[in-house]
Coordinates of N, CA and C in Angstrom, one line a residue:
X1 N 37.4 1.4 -17.7 CA 36.3 1.6 -16.8 C 35.8 0.3 -16.3
X2 N 35.8 -0.8 -17.0 CA 35.3 -2.1 -16.6 C 36.1 -2.5 -15.3
X3 N 37.4 -2.3 -15.3 CA 38.1 -2.7 -14.1 C 37.8 -1.9 -12.9
X4 N 37.4 -0.6 -13.1 CA 37.0 0.3 -12.0 C 35.7 -0.3 -11.4
X5 N 34.7 -0.6 -12.2 CA 33.5 -1.2 -11.6 C 33.7 -2.5 -11.0
X6 N 34.6 -3.3 -11.5 CA 34.9 -4.6 -10.9 C 35.5 -4.4 -9.5
X7 N 36.5 -3.4 -9.4 CA 37.1 -3.2 -8.1 C 36.1 -2.7 -7.1
X8 N 35.2 -1.8 -7.5 CA 34.2 -1.3 -6.6 C 33.3 -2.5 -6.2
X9 N 32.8 -3.3 -7.1 CA 32.0 -4.4 -6.8 C 32.6 -5.4 -5.9
X10 N 33.9 -5.7 -6.1 CA 34.6 -6.6 -5.2 C 34.9 -6.0 -3.8
X11 N 35.2 -4.7 -3.8 CA 35.5 -4.1 -2.5 C 34.3 -3.9 -1.6
X12 N 33.2 -3.4 -2.2 CA 32.0 -3.1 -1.4 C 30.9 -4.1 -1.6
X13 N 31.1 -5.2 -2.3 CA 30.1 -6.2 -2.5 C 28.8 -5.7 -3.1
X14 N 29.0 -4.9 -4.2 CA 27.8 -4.4 -4.9 C 27.1 -5.5 -5.6
X15 N 25.8 -5.3 -5.9 CA 25.0 -6.3 -6.5 C 25.0 -6.3 -8.0
X16 N 25.6 -5.3 -8.7 CA 25.5 -5.3 -10.1 C 26.7 -6.1 -10.7
X17 N 26.4 -6.6 -12.0 CA 27.3 -7.6 -12.6 C 28.3 -6.9 -13.6
X18 N 27.9 -5.9 -14.2 CA 28.8 -5.2 -15.2 C 28.6 -3.7 -15.2
X19 N 29.4 -3.0 -16.0 CA 29.3 -1.5 -16.0 C 28.0 -1.0 -16.5
X20 N 27.4 -1.7 -17.5 CA 26.1 -1.3 -18.0 C 25.0 -1.4 -17.0
X21 N 25.0 -2.5 -16.3 CA 24.0 -2.7 -15.2 C 24.2 -1.7 -14.1
X22 N 25.4 -1.4 -13.8 CA 25.7 -0.4 -12.8 C 25.1 1.0 -13.2
X23 N 25.3 1.4 -14.4 CA 24.8 2.6 -14.9 C 23.3 2.7 -14.8
X24 N 22.6 1.6 -15.2 CA 21.2 1.5 -15.2 C 20.6 1.6 -13.8
X25 N 21.3 1.0 -12.8 CA 20.8 0.9 -11.4 C 21.2 2.1 -10.6
X26 N 22.0 3.0 -11.2 CA 22.6 4.1 -10.4 C 21.5 5.1 -9.9
X27 N 21.4 5.3 -8.5 CA 20.5 6.2 -7.9 C 21.1 7.6 -8.1
X28 N 20.3 8.6 -8.2 CA 20.7 10.0 -8.4 C 21.5 10.3 -9.7
X29 N 21.5 9.3 -10.6 CA 22.1 9.5 -11.9 C 23.6 9.5 -11.9
X30 N 24.2 9.1 -10.8 CA 25.7 9.2 -10.7 C 26.3 7.8 -11.2
X31 N 27.3 7.9 -12.0 CA 27.9 6.7 -12.6 C 28.5 5.9 -11.5
X32 N 28.1 4.6 -11.4 CA 28.6 3.7 -10.4 C 28.1 3.9 -9.0
X33 N 27.0 4.7 -8.8 CA 26.5 5.0 -7.5 C 25.7 3.7 -7.1
X34 N 25.8 3.2 -5.8 CA 25.2 2.0 -5.4 C 23.7 2.1 -5.3
X35 N 23.0 0.9 -5.5 CA 21.5 0.9 -5.4 C 21.1 1.2 -4.0
X36 N 19.8 1.5 -3.9 CA 19.2 1.9 -2.6 C 19.3 0.8 -1.5
X37 N 19.2 -0.4 -2.0 CA 19.3 -1.6 -1.1 C 20.7 -1.6 -0.4
X38 N 21.7 -1.3 -1.1 CA 23.1 -1.2 -0.5 C 23.2 0.0 0.5
X39 N 22.5 1.1 0.1 CA 22.5 2.2 1.0 C 21.9 1.8 2.3
X40 N 20.7 1.2 2.3 CA 20.0 0.8 3.5 C 20.9 -0.2 4.3
X41 N 21.4 -1.2 3.6 CA 22.2 -2.2 4.4 C 23.4 -1.6 5.0
X42 N 24.1 -0.7 4.3 CA 25.3 0.0 4.8 C 24.9 1.0 5.9
X43 N 24.0 1.9 5.7 CA 23.7 2.9 6.7 C 23.0 2.3 7.9
X44 N 22.2 1.3 7.8 CA 21.5 0.7 9.0 C 22.5 0.1 10.0
X45 N 23.8 -0.1 9.6 CA 24.7 -0.6 10.5 C 25.3 0.4 11.5
X46 N 25.0 1.7 11.2 CA 25.5 2.8 12.1 C 24.5 3.2 13.2
X47 N 25.0 3.5 14.3 CA 24.2 4.0 15.4 C 24.5 5.5 15.5
X48 N 23.4 6.4 15.3 CA 23.6 7.8 15.5 C 24.1 8.1 16.9
X49 N 25.1 8.9 16.9 CA 25.7 9.3 18.2 C 25.5 10.7 18.6
X50 N 24.9 11.5 17.7 CA 24.6 12.9 18.0 C 23.4 13.3 17.4
X51 N 22.5 14.0 18.1 CA 21.2 14.5 17.5 C 20.9 15.8 18.2
X52 N 20.5 16.8 17.4 CA 20.0 18.1 17.9 C 18.9 18.6 17.0
X53 N 17.8 19.0 17.5 CA 16.7 19.6 16.8 C 16.3 20.9 17.5
X54 N 16.6 22.0 16.8 CA 16.3 23.3 17.4 C 15.0 23.8 16.9
X55 N 14.1 24.3 17.8 CA 12.8 24.8 17.4 C 12.5 26.1 18.1
X56 N 11.6 26.9 17.5 CA 11.0 28.1 18.1 C 9.6 27.8 18.6
X57 N 9.3 28.2 19.8 CA 8.0 28.0 20.4 C 7.4 29.3 20.9
X58 N 6.1 29.2 21.1 CA 5.4 30.3 21.8 C 4.3 29.7 22.7
X59 N 4.1 30.4 23.8 CA 3.2 29.8 24.8 C 2.2 31.0 25.2
X60 N 1.0 30.7 25.3 CA 0.0 31.6 25.8 C -0.1 31.5 27.3
X61 N -0.1 32.7 28.0 CA -0.2 32.7 29.5 C -1.3 33.7 29.9
X62 N -1.8 33.6 31.1 CA -2.9 34.4 31.5 C -2.6 35.8 31.9
X63 N -1.3 36.2 32.0 CA -0.9 37.5 32.4 C -0.1 38.1 31.3
X64 N 0.1 39.5 31.4 CA 0.8 40.2 30.3 C 2.3 39.6 30.3
X65 N 2.8 39.4 29.2 CA 2.5 39.8 27.8 C 1.6 38.9 27.1
X66 N 1.0 37.9 27.7 CA 0.1 36.9 27.2 C 0.7 35.9 26.2
X67 N 1.6 36.3 25.4 CA 2.3 35.3 24.5 C 3.8 35.4 24.8
X68 N 4.4 34.3 25.2 CA 5.8 34.2 25.5 C 6.5 33.4 24.4
X69 N 7.4 34.0 23.7 CA 8.2 33.3 22.7 C 9.5 32.8 23.3
X70 N 9.9 31.6 22.9 CA 11.1 31.0 23.4 C 11.7 30.0 22.4
X71 N 12.9 29.7 22.6 CA 13.6 28.8 21.7 C 14.2 27.6 22.5
X72 N 14.2 26.4 21.9 CA 14.7 25.3 22.6 C 15.2 24.2 21.6
X73 N 15.7 23.1 22.2 CA 16.2 22.1 21.4 C 16.1 20.7 22.1
X74 N 15.9 19.7 21.2 CA 16.0 18.3 21.7 C 17.5 17.9 21.4
X75 N 18.2 17.3 22.4 CA 19.6 17.0 22.2 C 19.8 15.6 22.7
X76 N 20.7 14.9 22.0 CA 21.1 13.6 22.4 C 22.6 13.3 22.0
X77 N 23.4 12.9 22.9 CA 24.7 12.5 22.6 C 24.9 11.1 23.2
X78 N 25.0 10.1 22.3 CA 25.1 8.7 22.7 C 26.4 8.5 23.5
X79 N 26.3 7.8 24.6 CA 25.2 7.0 25.2 C 24.5 7.7 26.3
X80 N 24.6 9.0 26.3 CA 23.9 9.8 27.4 C 22.4 9.9 27.2
X81 N 21.7 10.5 28.1 CA 20.2 10.7 28.0 C 19.8 11.7 27.0
X82 N 18.6 11.6 26.6 CA 17.9 12.6 25.8 C 17.7 13.8 26.6
X83 N 17.9 15.0 26.1 CA 17.8 16.3 26.9 C 16.9 17.3 26.2
X84 N 16.1 18.0 27.0 CA 15.4 19.2 26.4 C 16.2 20.4 26.9
X85 N 16.6 21.2 25.9 CA 17.4 22.4 26.2 C 16.6 23.7 26.0
X86 N 16.8 24.7 26.9 CA 16.1 25.9 26.7 C 17.2 27.0 26.4
X87 N 16.9 27.8 25.4 CA 17.9 28.9 25.0 C 17.8 30.0 26.0
X88 N 19.0 30.4 26.6 CA 19.1 31.5 27.5 C 19.3 32.8 26.8
X89 N 19.1 33.9 27.5 CA 19.3 35.3 27.0 C 20.7 35.5 26.4
X90 N 21.7 34.8 26.9 CA 23.1 35.0 26.4 C 23.4 34.1 25.2
X91 N 22.4 33.3 24.7 CA 22.6 32.5 23.6 C 23.0 31.0 23.9
X92 N 23.3 30.8 25.2 CA 23.6 29.4 25.6 C 22.4 28.6 25.8
X93 N 22.5 27.3 25.9 CA 21.4 26.4 26.1 C 21.6 25.7 27.5
X94 N 20.5 25.7 28.2 CA 20.5 25.0 29.6 C 19.5 23.8 29.5
X95 N 20.0 22.7 30.1 CA 19.2 21.5 30.1 C 18.1 21.7 31.2
X96 N 16.8 21.4 30.8 CA 15.7 21.5 31.7 C 15.0 20.2 32.0
X97 N 15.3 19.2 31.2 CA 14.7 17.8 31.4 C 15.6 16.8 30.7
X98 N 15.7 15.6 31.3 CA 16.4 14.5 30.8 C 15.6 13.2 30.8
X99 N 15.8 12.3 29.9 CA 15.1 11.0 29.8 C 15.9 10.0 29.1
X100 N 15.7 8.7 29.5 CA 16.4 7.7 28.8 C 15.8 7.4 27.4
X101 N 14.6 7.8 27.2 CA 13.9 7.7 25.9 C 13.7 9.1 25.2
X102 N 13.5 9.1 23.9 CA 13.4 10.3 23.2 C 12.1 11.1 23.5
X103 N 12.2 12.4 23.7 CA 11.0 13.2 23.9 C 10.3 13.4 22.6
X104 N 9.0 13.5 22.7 CA 8.2 13.9 21.5 C 8.2 15.4 21.4
X105 N 7.9 15.9 20.2 CA 7.9 17.4 20.1 C 6.8 18.0 20.9
X106 N 5.7 17.3 21.1 CA 4.7 17.8 22.0 C 5.1 17.9 23.4
X107 N 5.9 17.0 23.9 CA 6.5 17.0 25.2 C 7.5 18.1 25.4
X108 N 8.2 18.4 24.4 CA 9.2 19.5 24.4 C 8.5 20.8 24.5
X109 N 7.4 21.0 23.8 CA 6.7 22.3 23.7 C 6.1 22.7 25.0
X110 N 5.8 21.7 25.9 CA 5.0 22.1 27.2 C 6.0 22.5 28.3

């Protein structure tokens, strides 16, 4: 086991010194799991290339049926623009707005 932890430490540059310290610092209780600092340093090097957030909305209008329910999504595929998508009757999504910056959920709802 000691050689296993040494190989992980050497390969991934972990901050623990021996197997006992690795077990004490393990997040989520997993043997040899790296500390949160390593998670942050490792994951912060990645750029998200795909984002989608699907939401259900309702809007009050002055004419019947007075409440209109609809579904939509905020979508982004790097390096393209952020998009607001509206769900169509056939289940597909149509882009109704684009921006270089991310839309807030309040902007999406209107």
